[in-house]
Short mmCIF file of C-alpha atoms in Angstrom, two decimals:
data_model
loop_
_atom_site.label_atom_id
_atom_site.label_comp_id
_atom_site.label_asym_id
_atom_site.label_seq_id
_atom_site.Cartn_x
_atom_site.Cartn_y
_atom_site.Cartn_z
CA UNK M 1 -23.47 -8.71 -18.69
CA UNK M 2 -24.14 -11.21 -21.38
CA UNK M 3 -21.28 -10.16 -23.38
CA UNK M 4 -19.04 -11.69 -20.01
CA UNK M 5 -21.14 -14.66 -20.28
CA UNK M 6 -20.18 -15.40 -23.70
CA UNK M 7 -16.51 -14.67 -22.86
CA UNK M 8 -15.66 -18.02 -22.47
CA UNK M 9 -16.44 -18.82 -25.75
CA UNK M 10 -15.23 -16.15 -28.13
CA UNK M 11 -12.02 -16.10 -26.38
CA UNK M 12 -11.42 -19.77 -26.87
CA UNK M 13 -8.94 -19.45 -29.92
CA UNK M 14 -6.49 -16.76 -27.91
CA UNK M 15 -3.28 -17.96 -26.66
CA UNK M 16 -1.96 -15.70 -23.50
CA UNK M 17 1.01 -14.44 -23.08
CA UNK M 18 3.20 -14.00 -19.53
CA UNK M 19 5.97 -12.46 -19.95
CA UNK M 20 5.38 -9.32 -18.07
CA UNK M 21 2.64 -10.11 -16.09
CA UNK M 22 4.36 -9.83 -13.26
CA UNK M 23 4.99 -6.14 -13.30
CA UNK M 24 2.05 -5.39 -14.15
CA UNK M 25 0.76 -4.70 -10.16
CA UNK M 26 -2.78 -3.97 -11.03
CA UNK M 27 -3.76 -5.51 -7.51
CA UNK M 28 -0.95 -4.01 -5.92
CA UNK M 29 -1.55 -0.98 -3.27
CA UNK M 30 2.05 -0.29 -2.19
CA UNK M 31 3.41 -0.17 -6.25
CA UNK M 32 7.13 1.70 -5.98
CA UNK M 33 9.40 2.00 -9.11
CA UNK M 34 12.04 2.74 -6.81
CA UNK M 35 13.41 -0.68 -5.40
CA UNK M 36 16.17 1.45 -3.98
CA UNK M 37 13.77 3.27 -1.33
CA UNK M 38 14.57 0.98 1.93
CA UNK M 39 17.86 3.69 1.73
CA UNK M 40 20.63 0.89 1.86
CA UNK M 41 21.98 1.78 -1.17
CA UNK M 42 24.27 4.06 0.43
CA UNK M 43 25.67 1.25 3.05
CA UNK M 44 28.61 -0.49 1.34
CA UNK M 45 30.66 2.59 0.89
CA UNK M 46 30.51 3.94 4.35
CA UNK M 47 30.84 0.75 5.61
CA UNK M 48 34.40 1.03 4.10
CA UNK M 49 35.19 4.08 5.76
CA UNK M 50 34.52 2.34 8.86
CA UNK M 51 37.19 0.00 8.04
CA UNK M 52 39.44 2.00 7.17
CA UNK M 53 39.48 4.80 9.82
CA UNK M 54 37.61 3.22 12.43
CA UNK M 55 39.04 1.06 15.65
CA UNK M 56 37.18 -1.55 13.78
CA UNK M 57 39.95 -4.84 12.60
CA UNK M 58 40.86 -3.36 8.88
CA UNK M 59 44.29 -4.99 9.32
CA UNK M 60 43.73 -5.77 5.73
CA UNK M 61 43.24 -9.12 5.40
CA UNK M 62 39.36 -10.36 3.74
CA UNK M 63 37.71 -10.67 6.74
CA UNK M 64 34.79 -13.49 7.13
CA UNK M 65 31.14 -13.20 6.36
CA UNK M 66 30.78 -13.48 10.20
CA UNK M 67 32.64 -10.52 10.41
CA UNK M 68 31.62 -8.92 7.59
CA UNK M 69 28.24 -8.56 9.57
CA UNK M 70 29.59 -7.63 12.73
CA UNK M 71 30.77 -4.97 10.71
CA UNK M 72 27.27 -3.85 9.41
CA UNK M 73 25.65 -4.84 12.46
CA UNK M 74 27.87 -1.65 14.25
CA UNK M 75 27.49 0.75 11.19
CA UNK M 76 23.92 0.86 11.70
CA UNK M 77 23.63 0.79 15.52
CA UNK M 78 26.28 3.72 15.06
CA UNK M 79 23.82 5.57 12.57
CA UNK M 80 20.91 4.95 14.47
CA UNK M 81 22.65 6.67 17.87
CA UNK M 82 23.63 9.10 15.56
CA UNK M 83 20.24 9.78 14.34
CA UNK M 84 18.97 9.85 17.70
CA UNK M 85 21.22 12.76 18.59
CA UNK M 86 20.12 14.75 15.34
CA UNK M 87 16.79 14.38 16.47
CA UNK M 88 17.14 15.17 19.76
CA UNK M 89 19.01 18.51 18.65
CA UNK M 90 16.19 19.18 16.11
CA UNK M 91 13.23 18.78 18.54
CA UNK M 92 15.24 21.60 20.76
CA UNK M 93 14.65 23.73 17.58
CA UNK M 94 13.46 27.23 18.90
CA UNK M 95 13.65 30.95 19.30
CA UNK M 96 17.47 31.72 19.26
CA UNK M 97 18.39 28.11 18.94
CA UNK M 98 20.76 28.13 15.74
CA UNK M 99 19.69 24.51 14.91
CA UNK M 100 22.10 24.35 12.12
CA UNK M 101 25.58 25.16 13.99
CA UNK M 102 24.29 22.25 16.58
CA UNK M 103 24.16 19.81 14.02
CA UNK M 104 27.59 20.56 12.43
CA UNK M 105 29.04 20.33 15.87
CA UNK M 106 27.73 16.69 16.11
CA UNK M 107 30.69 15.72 13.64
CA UNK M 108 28.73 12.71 12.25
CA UNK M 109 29.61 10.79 8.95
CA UNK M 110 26.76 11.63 6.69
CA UNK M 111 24.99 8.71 4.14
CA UNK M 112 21.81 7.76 2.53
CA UNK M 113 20.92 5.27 5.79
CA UNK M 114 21.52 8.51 8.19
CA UNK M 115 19.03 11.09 6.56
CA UNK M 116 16.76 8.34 5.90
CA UNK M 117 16.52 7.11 9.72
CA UNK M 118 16.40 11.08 10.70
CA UNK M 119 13.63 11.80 8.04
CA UNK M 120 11.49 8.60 8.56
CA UNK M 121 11.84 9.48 12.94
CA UNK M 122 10.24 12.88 11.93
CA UNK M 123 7.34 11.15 9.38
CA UNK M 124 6.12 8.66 11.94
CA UNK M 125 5.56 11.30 14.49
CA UNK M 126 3.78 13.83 12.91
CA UNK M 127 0.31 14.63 14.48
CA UNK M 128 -2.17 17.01 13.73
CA UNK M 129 -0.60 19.25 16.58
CA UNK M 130 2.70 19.61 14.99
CA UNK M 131 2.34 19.40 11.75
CA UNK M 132 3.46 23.19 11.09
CA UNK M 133 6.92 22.28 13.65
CA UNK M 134 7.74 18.76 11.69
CA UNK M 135 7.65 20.59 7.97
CA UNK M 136 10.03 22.92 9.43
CA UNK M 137 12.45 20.40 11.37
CA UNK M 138 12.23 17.54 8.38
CA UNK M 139 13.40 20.69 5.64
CA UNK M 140 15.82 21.92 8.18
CA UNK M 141 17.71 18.83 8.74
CA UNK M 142 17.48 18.23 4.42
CA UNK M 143 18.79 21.88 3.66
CA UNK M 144 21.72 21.22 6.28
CA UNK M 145 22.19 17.20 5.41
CA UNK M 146 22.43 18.38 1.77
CA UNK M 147 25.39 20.72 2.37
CA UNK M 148 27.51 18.25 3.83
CA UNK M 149 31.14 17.29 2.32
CA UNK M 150 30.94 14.02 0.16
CA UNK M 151 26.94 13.58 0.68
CA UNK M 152 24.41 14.09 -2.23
CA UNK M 153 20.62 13.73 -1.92
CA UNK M 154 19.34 11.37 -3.97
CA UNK M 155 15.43 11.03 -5.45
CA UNK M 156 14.72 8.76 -2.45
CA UNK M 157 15.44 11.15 -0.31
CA UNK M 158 13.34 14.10 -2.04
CA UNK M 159 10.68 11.20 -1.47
CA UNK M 160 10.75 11.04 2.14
CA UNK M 161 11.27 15.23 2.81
CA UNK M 162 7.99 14.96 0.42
CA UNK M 163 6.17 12.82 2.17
CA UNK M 164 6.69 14.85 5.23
CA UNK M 165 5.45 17.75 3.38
CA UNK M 166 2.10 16.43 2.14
CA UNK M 167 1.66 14.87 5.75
CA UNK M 168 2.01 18.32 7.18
CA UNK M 169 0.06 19.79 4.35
CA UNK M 170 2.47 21.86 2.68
CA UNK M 171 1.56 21.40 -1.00
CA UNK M 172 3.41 25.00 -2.17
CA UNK M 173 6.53 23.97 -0.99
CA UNK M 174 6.26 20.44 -2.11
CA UNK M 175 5.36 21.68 -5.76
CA UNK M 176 9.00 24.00 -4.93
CA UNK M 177 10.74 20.89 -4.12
CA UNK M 178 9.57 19.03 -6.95
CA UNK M 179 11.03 21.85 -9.15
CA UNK M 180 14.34 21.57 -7.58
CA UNK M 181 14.17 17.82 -7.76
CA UNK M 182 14.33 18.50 -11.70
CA UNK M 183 16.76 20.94 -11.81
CA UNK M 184 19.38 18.71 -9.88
CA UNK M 185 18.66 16.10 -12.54
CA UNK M 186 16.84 13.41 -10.88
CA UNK M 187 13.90 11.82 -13.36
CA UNK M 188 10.37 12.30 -11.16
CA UNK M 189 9.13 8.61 -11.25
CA UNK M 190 5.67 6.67 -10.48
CA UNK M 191 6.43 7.49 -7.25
CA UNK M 192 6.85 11.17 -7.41
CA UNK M 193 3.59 10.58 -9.25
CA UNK M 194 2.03 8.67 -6.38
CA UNK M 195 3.27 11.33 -3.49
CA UNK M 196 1.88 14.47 -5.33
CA UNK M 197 -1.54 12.68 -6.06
CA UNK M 198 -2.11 11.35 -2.96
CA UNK M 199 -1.47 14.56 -0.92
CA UNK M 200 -3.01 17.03 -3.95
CA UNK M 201 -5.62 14.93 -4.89
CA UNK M 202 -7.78 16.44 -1.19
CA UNK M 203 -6.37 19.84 -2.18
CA UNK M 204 -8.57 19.92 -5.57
CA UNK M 205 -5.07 19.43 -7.47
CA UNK M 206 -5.31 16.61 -9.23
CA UNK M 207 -5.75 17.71 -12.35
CA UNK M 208 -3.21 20.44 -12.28
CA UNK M 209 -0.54 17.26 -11.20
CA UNK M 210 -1.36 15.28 -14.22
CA UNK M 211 -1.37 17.58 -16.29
CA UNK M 212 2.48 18.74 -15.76
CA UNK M 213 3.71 14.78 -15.66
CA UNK M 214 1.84 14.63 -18.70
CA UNK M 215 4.13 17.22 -20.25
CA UNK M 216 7.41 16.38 -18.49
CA UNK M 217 10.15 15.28 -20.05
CA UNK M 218 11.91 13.85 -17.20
CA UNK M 219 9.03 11.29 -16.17
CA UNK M 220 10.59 7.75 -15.65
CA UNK M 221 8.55 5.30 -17.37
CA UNK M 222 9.71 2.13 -15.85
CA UNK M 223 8.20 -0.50 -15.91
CA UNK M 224 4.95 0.74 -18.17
CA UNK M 225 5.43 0.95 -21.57
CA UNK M 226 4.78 5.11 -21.79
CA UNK M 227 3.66 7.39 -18.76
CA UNK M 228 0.05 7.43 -19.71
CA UNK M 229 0.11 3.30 -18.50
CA UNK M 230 2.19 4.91 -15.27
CA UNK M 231 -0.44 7.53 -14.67
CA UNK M 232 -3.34 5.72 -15.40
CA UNK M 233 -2.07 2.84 -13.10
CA UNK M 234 -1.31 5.88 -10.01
CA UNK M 235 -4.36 7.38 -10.92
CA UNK M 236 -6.55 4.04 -10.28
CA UNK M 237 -4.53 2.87 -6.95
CA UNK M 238 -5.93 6.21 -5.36
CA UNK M 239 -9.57 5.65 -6.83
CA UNK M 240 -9.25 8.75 -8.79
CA UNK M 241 -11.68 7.31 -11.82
CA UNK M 242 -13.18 10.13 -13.40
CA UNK M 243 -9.70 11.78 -13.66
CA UNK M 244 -8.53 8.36 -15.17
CA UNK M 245 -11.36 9.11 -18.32
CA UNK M 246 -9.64 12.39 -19.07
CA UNK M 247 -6.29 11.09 -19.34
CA UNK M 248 -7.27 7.72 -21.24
CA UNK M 249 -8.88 10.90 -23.87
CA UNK M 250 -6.03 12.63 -23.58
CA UNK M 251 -3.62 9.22 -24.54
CA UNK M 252 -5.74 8.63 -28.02
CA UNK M 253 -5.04 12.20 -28.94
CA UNK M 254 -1.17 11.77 -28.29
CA UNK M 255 -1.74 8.79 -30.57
CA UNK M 256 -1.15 6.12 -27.74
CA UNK M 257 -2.63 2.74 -28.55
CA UNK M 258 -4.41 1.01 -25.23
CA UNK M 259 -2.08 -1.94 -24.24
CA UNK M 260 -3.00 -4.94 -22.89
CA UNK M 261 -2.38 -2.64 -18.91
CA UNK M 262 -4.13 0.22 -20.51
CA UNK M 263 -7.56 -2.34 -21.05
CA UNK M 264 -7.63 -3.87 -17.79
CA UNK M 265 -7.28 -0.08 -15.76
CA UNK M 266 -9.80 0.76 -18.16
CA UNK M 267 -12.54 -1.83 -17.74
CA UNK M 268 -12.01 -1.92 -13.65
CA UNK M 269 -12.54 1.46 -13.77
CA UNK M 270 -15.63 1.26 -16.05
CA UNK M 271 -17.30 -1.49 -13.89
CA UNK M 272 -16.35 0.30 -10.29
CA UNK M 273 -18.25 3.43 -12.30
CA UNK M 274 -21.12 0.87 -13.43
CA UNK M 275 -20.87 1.39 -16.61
CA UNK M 276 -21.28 -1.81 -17.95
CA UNK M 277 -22.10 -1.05 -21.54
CA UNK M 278 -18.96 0.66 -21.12
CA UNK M 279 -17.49 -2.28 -20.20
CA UNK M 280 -18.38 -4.41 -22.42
CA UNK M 281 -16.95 -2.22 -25.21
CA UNK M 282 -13.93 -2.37 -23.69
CA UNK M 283 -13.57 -6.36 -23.85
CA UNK M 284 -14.61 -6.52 -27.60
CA UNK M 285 -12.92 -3.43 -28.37
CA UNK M 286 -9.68 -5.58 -26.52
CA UNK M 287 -10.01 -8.17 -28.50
CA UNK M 288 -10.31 -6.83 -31.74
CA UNK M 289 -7.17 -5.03 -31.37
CA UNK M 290 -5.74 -8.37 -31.03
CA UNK M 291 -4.76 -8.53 -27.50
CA UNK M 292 -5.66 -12.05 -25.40
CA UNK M 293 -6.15 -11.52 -21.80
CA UNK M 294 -3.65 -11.46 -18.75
CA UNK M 295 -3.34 -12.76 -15.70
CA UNK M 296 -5.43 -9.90 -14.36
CA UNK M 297 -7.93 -10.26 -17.01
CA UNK M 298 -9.13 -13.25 -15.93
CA UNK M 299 -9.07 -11.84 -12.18
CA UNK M 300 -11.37 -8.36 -13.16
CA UNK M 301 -13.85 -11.02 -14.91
CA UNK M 302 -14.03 -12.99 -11.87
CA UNK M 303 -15.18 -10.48 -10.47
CA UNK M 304 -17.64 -9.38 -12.33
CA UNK M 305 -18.97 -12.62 -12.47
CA UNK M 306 -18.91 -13.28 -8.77
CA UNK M 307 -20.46 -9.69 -8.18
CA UNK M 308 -23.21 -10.81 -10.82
CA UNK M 309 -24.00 -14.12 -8.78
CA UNK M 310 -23.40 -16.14 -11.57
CA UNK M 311 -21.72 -19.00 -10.51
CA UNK M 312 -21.73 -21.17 -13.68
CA UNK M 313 -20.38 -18.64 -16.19
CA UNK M 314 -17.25 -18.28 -13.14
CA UNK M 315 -17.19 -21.97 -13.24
CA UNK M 316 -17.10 -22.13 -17.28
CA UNK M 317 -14.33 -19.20 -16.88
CA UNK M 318 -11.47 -20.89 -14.46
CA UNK M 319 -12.01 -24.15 -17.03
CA UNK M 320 -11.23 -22.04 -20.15
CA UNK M 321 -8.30 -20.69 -17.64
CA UNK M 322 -6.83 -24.14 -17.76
CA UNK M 323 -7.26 -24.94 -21.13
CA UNK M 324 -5.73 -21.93 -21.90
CA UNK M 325 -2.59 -22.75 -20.09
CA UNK M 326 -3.20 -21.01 -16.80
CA UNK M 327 -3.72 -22.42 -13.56
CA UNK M 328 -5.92 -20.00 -11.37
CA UNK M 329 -4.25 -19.17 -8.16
CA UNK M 330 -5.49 -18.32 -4.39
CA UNK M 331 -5.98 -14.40 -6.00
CA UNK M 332 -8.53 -15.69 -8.78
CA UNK M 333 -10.51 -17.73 -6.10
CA UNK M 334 -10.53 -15.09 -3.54
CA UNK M 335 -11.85 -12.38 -6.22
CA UNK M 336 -14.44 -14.83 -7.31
CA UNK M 337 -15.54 -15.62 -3.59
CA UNK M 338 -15.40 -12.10 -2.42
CA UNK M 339 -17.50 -10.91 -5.62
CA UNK M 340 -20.07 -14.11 -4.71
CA UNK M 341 -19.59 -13.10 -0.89
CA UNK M 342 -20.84 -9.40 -1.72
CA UNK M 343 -23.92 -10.81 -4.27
CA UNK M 344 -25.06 -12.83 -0.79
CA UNK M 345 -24.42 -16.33 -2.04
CA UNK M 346 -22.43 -17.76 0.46
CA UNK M 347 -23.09 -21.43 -1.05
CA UNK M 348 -21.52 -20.84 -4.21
CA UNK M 349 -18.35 -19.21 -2.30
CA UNK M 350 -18.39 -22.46 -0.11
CA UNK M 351 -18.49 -24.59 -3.26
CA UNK M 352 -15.45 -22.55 -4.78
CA UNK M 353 -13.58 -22.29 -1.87
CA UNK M 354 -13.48 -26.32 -1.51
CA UNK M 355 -13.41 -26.63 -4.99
CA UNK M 356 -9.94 -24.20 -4.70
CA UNK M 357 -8.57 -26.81 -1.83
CA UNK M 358 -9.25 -30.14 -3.64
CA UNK M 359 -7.54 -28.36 -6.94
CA UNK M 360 -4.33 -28.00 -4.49
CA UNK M 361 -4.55 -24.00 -4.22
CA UNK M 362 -4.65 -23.52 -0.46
CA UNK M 363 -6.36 -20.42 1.04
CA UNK M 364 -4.36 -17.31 2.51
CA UNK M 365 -5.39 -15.14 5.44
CA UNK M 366 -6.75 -13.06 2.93
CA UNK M 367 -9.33 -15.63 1.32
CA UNK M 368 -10.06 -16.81 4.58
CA UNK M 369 -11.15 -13.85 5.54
CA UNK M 370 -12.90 -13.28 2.94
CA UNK M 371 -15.17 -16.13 3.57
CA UNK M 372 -15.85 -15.82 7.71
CA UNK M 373 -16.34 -11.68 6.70
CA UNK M 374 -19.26 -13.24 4.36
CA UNK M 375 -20.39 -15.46 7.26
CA UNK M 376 -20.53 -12.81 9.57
CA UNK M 377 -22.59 -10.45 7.26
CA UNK M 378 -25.21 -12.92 7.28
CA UNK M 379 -25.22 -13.66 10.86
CA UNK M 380 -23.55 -17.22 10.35
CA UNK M 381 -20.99 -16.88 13.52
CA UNK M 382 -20.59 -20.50 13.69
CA UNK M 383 -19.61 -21.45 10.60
CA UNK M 384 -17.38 -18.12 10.81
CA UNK M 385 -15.94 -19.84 14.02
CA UNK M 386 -15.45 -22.97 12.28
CA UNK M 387 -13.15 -21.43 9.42
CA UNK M 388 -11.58 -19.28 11.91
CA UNK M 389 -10.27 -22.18 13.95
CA UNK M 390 -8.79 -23.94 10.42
CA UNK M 391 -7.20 -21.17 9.33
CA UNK M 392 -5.10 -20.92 12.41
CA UNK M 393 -4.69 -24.89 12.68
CA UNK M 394 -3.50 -24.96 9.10
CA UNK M 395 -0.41 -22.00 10.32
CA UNK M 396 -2.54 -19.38 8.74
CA UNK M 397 -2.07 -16.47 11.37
CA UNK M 398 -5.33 -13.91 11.69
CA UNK M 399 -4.54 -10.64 10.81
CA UNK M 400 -6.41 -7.30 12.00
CA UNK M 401 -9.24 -7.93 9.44
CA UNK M 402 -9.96 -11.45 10.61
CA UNK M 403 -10.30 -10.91 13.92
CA UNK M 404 -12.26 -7.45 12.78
CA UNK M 405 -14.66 -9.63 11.69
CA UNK M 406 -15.09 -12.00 14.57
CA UNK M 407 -15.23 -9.20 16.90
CA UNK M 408 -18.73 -7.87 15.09
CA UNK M 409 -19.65 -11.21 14.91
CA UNK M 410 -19.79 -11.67 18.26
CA UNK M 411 -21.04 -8.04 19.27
CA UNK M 412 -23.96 -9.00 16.82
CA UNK M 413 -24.57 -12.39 18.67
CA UNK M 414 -24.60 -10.13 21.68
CA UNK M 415 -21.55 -12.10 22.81
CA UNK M 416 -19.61 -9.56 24.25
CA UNK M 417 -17.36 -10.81 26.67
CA UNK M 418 -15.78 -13.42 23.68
CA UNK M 419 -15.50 -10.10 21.24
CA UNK M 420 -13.41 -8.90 24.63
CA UNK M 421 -11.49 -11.88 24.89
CA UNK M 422 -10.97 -12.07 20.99
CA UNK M 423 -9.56 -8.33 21.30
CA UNK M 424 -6.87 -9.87 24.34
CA UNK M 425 -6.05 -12.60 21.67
CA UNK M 426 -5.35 -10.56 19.22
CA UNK M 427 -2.90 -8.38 21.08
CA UNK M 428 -1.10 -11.83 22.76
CA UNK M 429 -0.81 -13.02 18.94
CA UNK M 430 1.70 -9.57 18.15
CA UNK M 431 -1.21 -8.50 15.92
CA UNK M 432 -1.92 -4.78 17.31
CA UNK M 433 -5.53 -3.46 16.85
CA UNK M 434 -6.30 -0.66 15.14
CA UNK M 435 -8.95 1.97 15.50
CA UNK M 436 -11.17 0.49 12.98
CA UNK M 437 -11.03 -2.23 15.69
CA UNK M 438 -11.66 -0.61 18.95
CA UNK M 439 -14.74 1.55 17.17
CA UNK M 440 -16.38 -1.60 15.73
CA UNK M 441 -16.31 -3.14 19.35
CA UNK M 442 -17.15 -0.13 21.17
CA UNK M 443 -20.36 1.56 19.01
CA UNK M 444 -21.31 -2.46 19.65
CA UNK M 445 -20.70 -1.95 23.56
CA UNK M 446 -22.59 1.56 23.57
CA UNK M 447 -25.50 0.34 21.46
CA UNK M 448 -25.99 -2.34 24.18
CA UNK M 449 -25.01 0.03 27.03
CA UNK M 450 -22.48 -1.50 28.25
CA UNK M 451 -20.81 2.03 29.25
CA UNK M 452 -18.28 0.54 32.00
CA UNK M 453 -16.86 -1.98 29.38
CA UNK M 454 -16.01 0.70 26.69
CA UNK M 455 -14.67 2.95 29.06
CA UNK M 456 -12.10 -0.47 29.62
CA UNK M 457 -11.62 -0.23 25.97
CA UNK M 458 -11.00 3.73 25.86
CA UNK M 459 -8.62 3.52 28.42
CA UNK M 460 -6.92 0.50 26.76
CA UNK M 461 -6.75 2.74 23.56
CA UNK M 462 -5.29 5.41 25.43
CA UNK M 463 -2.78 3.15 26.51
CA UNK M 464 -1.73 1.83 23.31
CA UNK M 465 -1.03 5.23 22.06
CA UNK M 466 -4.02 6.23 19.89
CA UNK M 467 -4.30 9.76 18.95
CA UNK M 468 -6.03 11.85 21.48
CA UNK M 469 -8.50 13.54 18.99
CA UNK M 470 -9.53 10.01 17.77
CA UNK M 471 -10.01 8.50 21.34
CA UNK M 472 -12.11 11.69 22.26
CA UNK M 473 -14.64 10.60 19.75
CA UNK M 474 -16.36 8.18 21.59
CA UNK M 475 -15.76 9.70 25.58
CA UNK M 476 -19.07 10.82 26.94
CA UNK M 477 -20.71 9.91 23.83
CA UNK M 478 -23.94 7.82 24.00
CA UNK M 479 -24.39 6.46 20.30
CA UNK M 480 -22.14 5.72 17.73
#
């Protein structure tokens, strides 16, 4: 830890450098190289089929941007109704029920927007009763979509009929999909990556899925420098860290120098490990090699420092920051606070959180959160209360983590009728509950046995459409 503490000052002569910072998504869960995924690529074409043969105006002249999206607004109602009808055909799927010869008497206009609304129905309903039927439907309806006059798949779609697969559990015949995903000539990308990892990873696969993106020649690089930055950066967003050592050995012997990306994966994963000697390495080893921190530098170092309850050094660190040309934002303050939050010194992470205010960096739902989680933890529900009312005077709307936390804070308080009434708020606000939720405020309810009240919140589950086999985990159960 003392080499952190000294940061400040042996990193004073280093100027930093921006310029791709920004795709860099270290702190980014949901990272997608494919900014074509949402499926509209496929739109504008159609749309001029429409035009041309429908009983749409295509008299020829340039029509409006009114009309223009009247005109989109009917092609996708029109692929939507048609999407309904493919899935109602394909849940009738069945013993002597050519599935296939159904579809093609449907006479629909195929595009990217169709198969994507058909595939994405078939994802989002997939349970762990029909996990076997939706693998079969979802590769059905690609097969036969695939076949179609003047339709191609695209890597998106091999995405989505993927994801099915891994949600159903069908790792052979994703690994046979990926294959033919190659031989029709699309590059496999981060996300590709991401899919297989995710869904292998349980399976004891991991390694094997590295290993052969490692070796591919057809592994899309963008936006990292080389794929061992891509893997390494798929590879941490699924916590995979002991896997991410292997490959960072593997890099050196390819003769890959660590970037600037390469260090910060590196040292996260080094500190999450708690190897802090390790770590340490890392940051003189960094800046040897000549490379000044990033944006994301600064934020892993926060952290530490926050995590290591010291205050001053953190302090010391967002000056240098600003001498150094960069103003901290709401994502260094929240990583210092949460880090100070988790070391149980809730006065420093009041201190930086109005330091952050008076500086003109307002807090987010997410830093507010952070703080009234840290609050609650310590059995502070007042003060929790306190923030919780700013944050929604100052237009910051809850989300399901806030009002997680108030919930336990008021089960802990033995204030159960407000954790109630903070559930009904949370549902009138448009912010749904999840199960995370309805178990923290139902153990609380069974602990104080208060049976008839979470049998009101089973049933309420049941209503909202909560799995069956999740619901069933707390009926007729006396602890939790």
């Amino acid at each position: 830890m003392n080499t952190i503490a000294l940061f400040v000052a042996r990193m004073a002569p280093y100027r930093l450098s921006f310029s791709s910072y920004i795709s860099r998504k270290l702190c980014d869960y949901s990272f997608d190289c494919d900014k074509s995924e949402n499926g509209f690529e496929h739109i504008d074409e159609p749309l001029k089929r429409v035009c041309r043969y429908s009983d749409f105006d295509s008299s020829g002249y340039e029509i409006s941007n009114e009309e223009h999206f009247t005109l989109k607004h009917r092609f996708f109602e029109h692929v939507r109704r048609d999407a309904a009808s493919v899935l109602d055909i394909l849940r009738q799927d069945g013993l002597g029920f050519d599935a296939k010869a159904a579809l093609s008497q449907l006479h629909i206009r195929m595009s990217g927007l169709l198969v994507r609304e058909v595939l994405m129905g078939i994802l989002k309903n997939i349970n762990y009763e029909n996990k076997e039927r939706s693998a079969r439907l979802g590769y059905t309806f690609f097969l036969w979509s695939g076949q179609q006059e003047n339709y191609r798949h695209t890597a998106n779609t091999y995405h989505l009929i993927m994801k099915i697969l891994a949600e159903c559990e069908e790792f052979k015949a994703m690994w046979r999909l990926l294959d033919e995903m190659v031989e029709d000539g699309f590059p496999t990308t981060a996300r590709t990556f991401n899919i297989l990892i995710c869904s292998c990873g349980e399976a004891g696969l991991a390694r094997k899925v590295v290993e052969r993106f490692i070796k591919s020649k057809k592994f899309n690089y963008r936006p990292f420098k080389h794929s061992f930055n891509a893997i390494l950066h798929s590879l941490f967003v699924v916590h995979h860290y002991k896997l991410i050592e292997w490959v960072h050995q593997q890099m050196l012997v390819e003769g890959h120098s660590p970037d600037i990306l390469t260090y910060n994966i590196l040292m996260c994963v080094k500190y999450r490990l708690g190897k802090l000697d390790q770590f340490n390495r890392l940051l003189d080893e960094m800046g040897r090699s000549g490379f000044s921190p990033d944006f994301y530098t600064y934020n892993i170092l926060l952290h530490v420092l926050g995590k290591g309850d010291k205050p001053l050094a953190a302090l010391n660190l967002l000056n240098h920051m600003k001498e150094v040309g960069i103003d901290p934002n709401v994502l260094h303050f929240t990583t210092l606070i949460d880090g100070l939050s988790r070391a149980g010194n809730l006065e420093a992470c009041k201190y930086f959180f109005d330091e952050m205010i008076k500086y003109g960096c307002m807090p987010d739902v997410v830093c507010y959160t952070v703080m009234i989680t840290g609050y609650i933890v310590v059995g502070e529900l007042e003060r929790a209360q306190v923030l919780f009312d700013e944050m929604k005077a100052r237009g910051n709307l809850p989300n399901v983590f806030t009002y997680n936390s108030m919930i336990r804070g008021f089960c802990m308080a033995g204030r159960f009728e407000e954790a109630c009434s903070m559930l009904q708020e949370m549902e009138s606000r448009g912010c749904n509950p999840n199960f995370v939720v309805y178990s923290t405020l139902l153990c609380n309810l069974r602990h104080a046995g208060k049976l008839s009240e979470a049998r009101k919140v089973i049933r309420q589950m049941i209503e909202k459409g909560h799995n069956v086999h999740l619901v069933s985990k707390f009926k007729g159960y006396r602890g939790c």
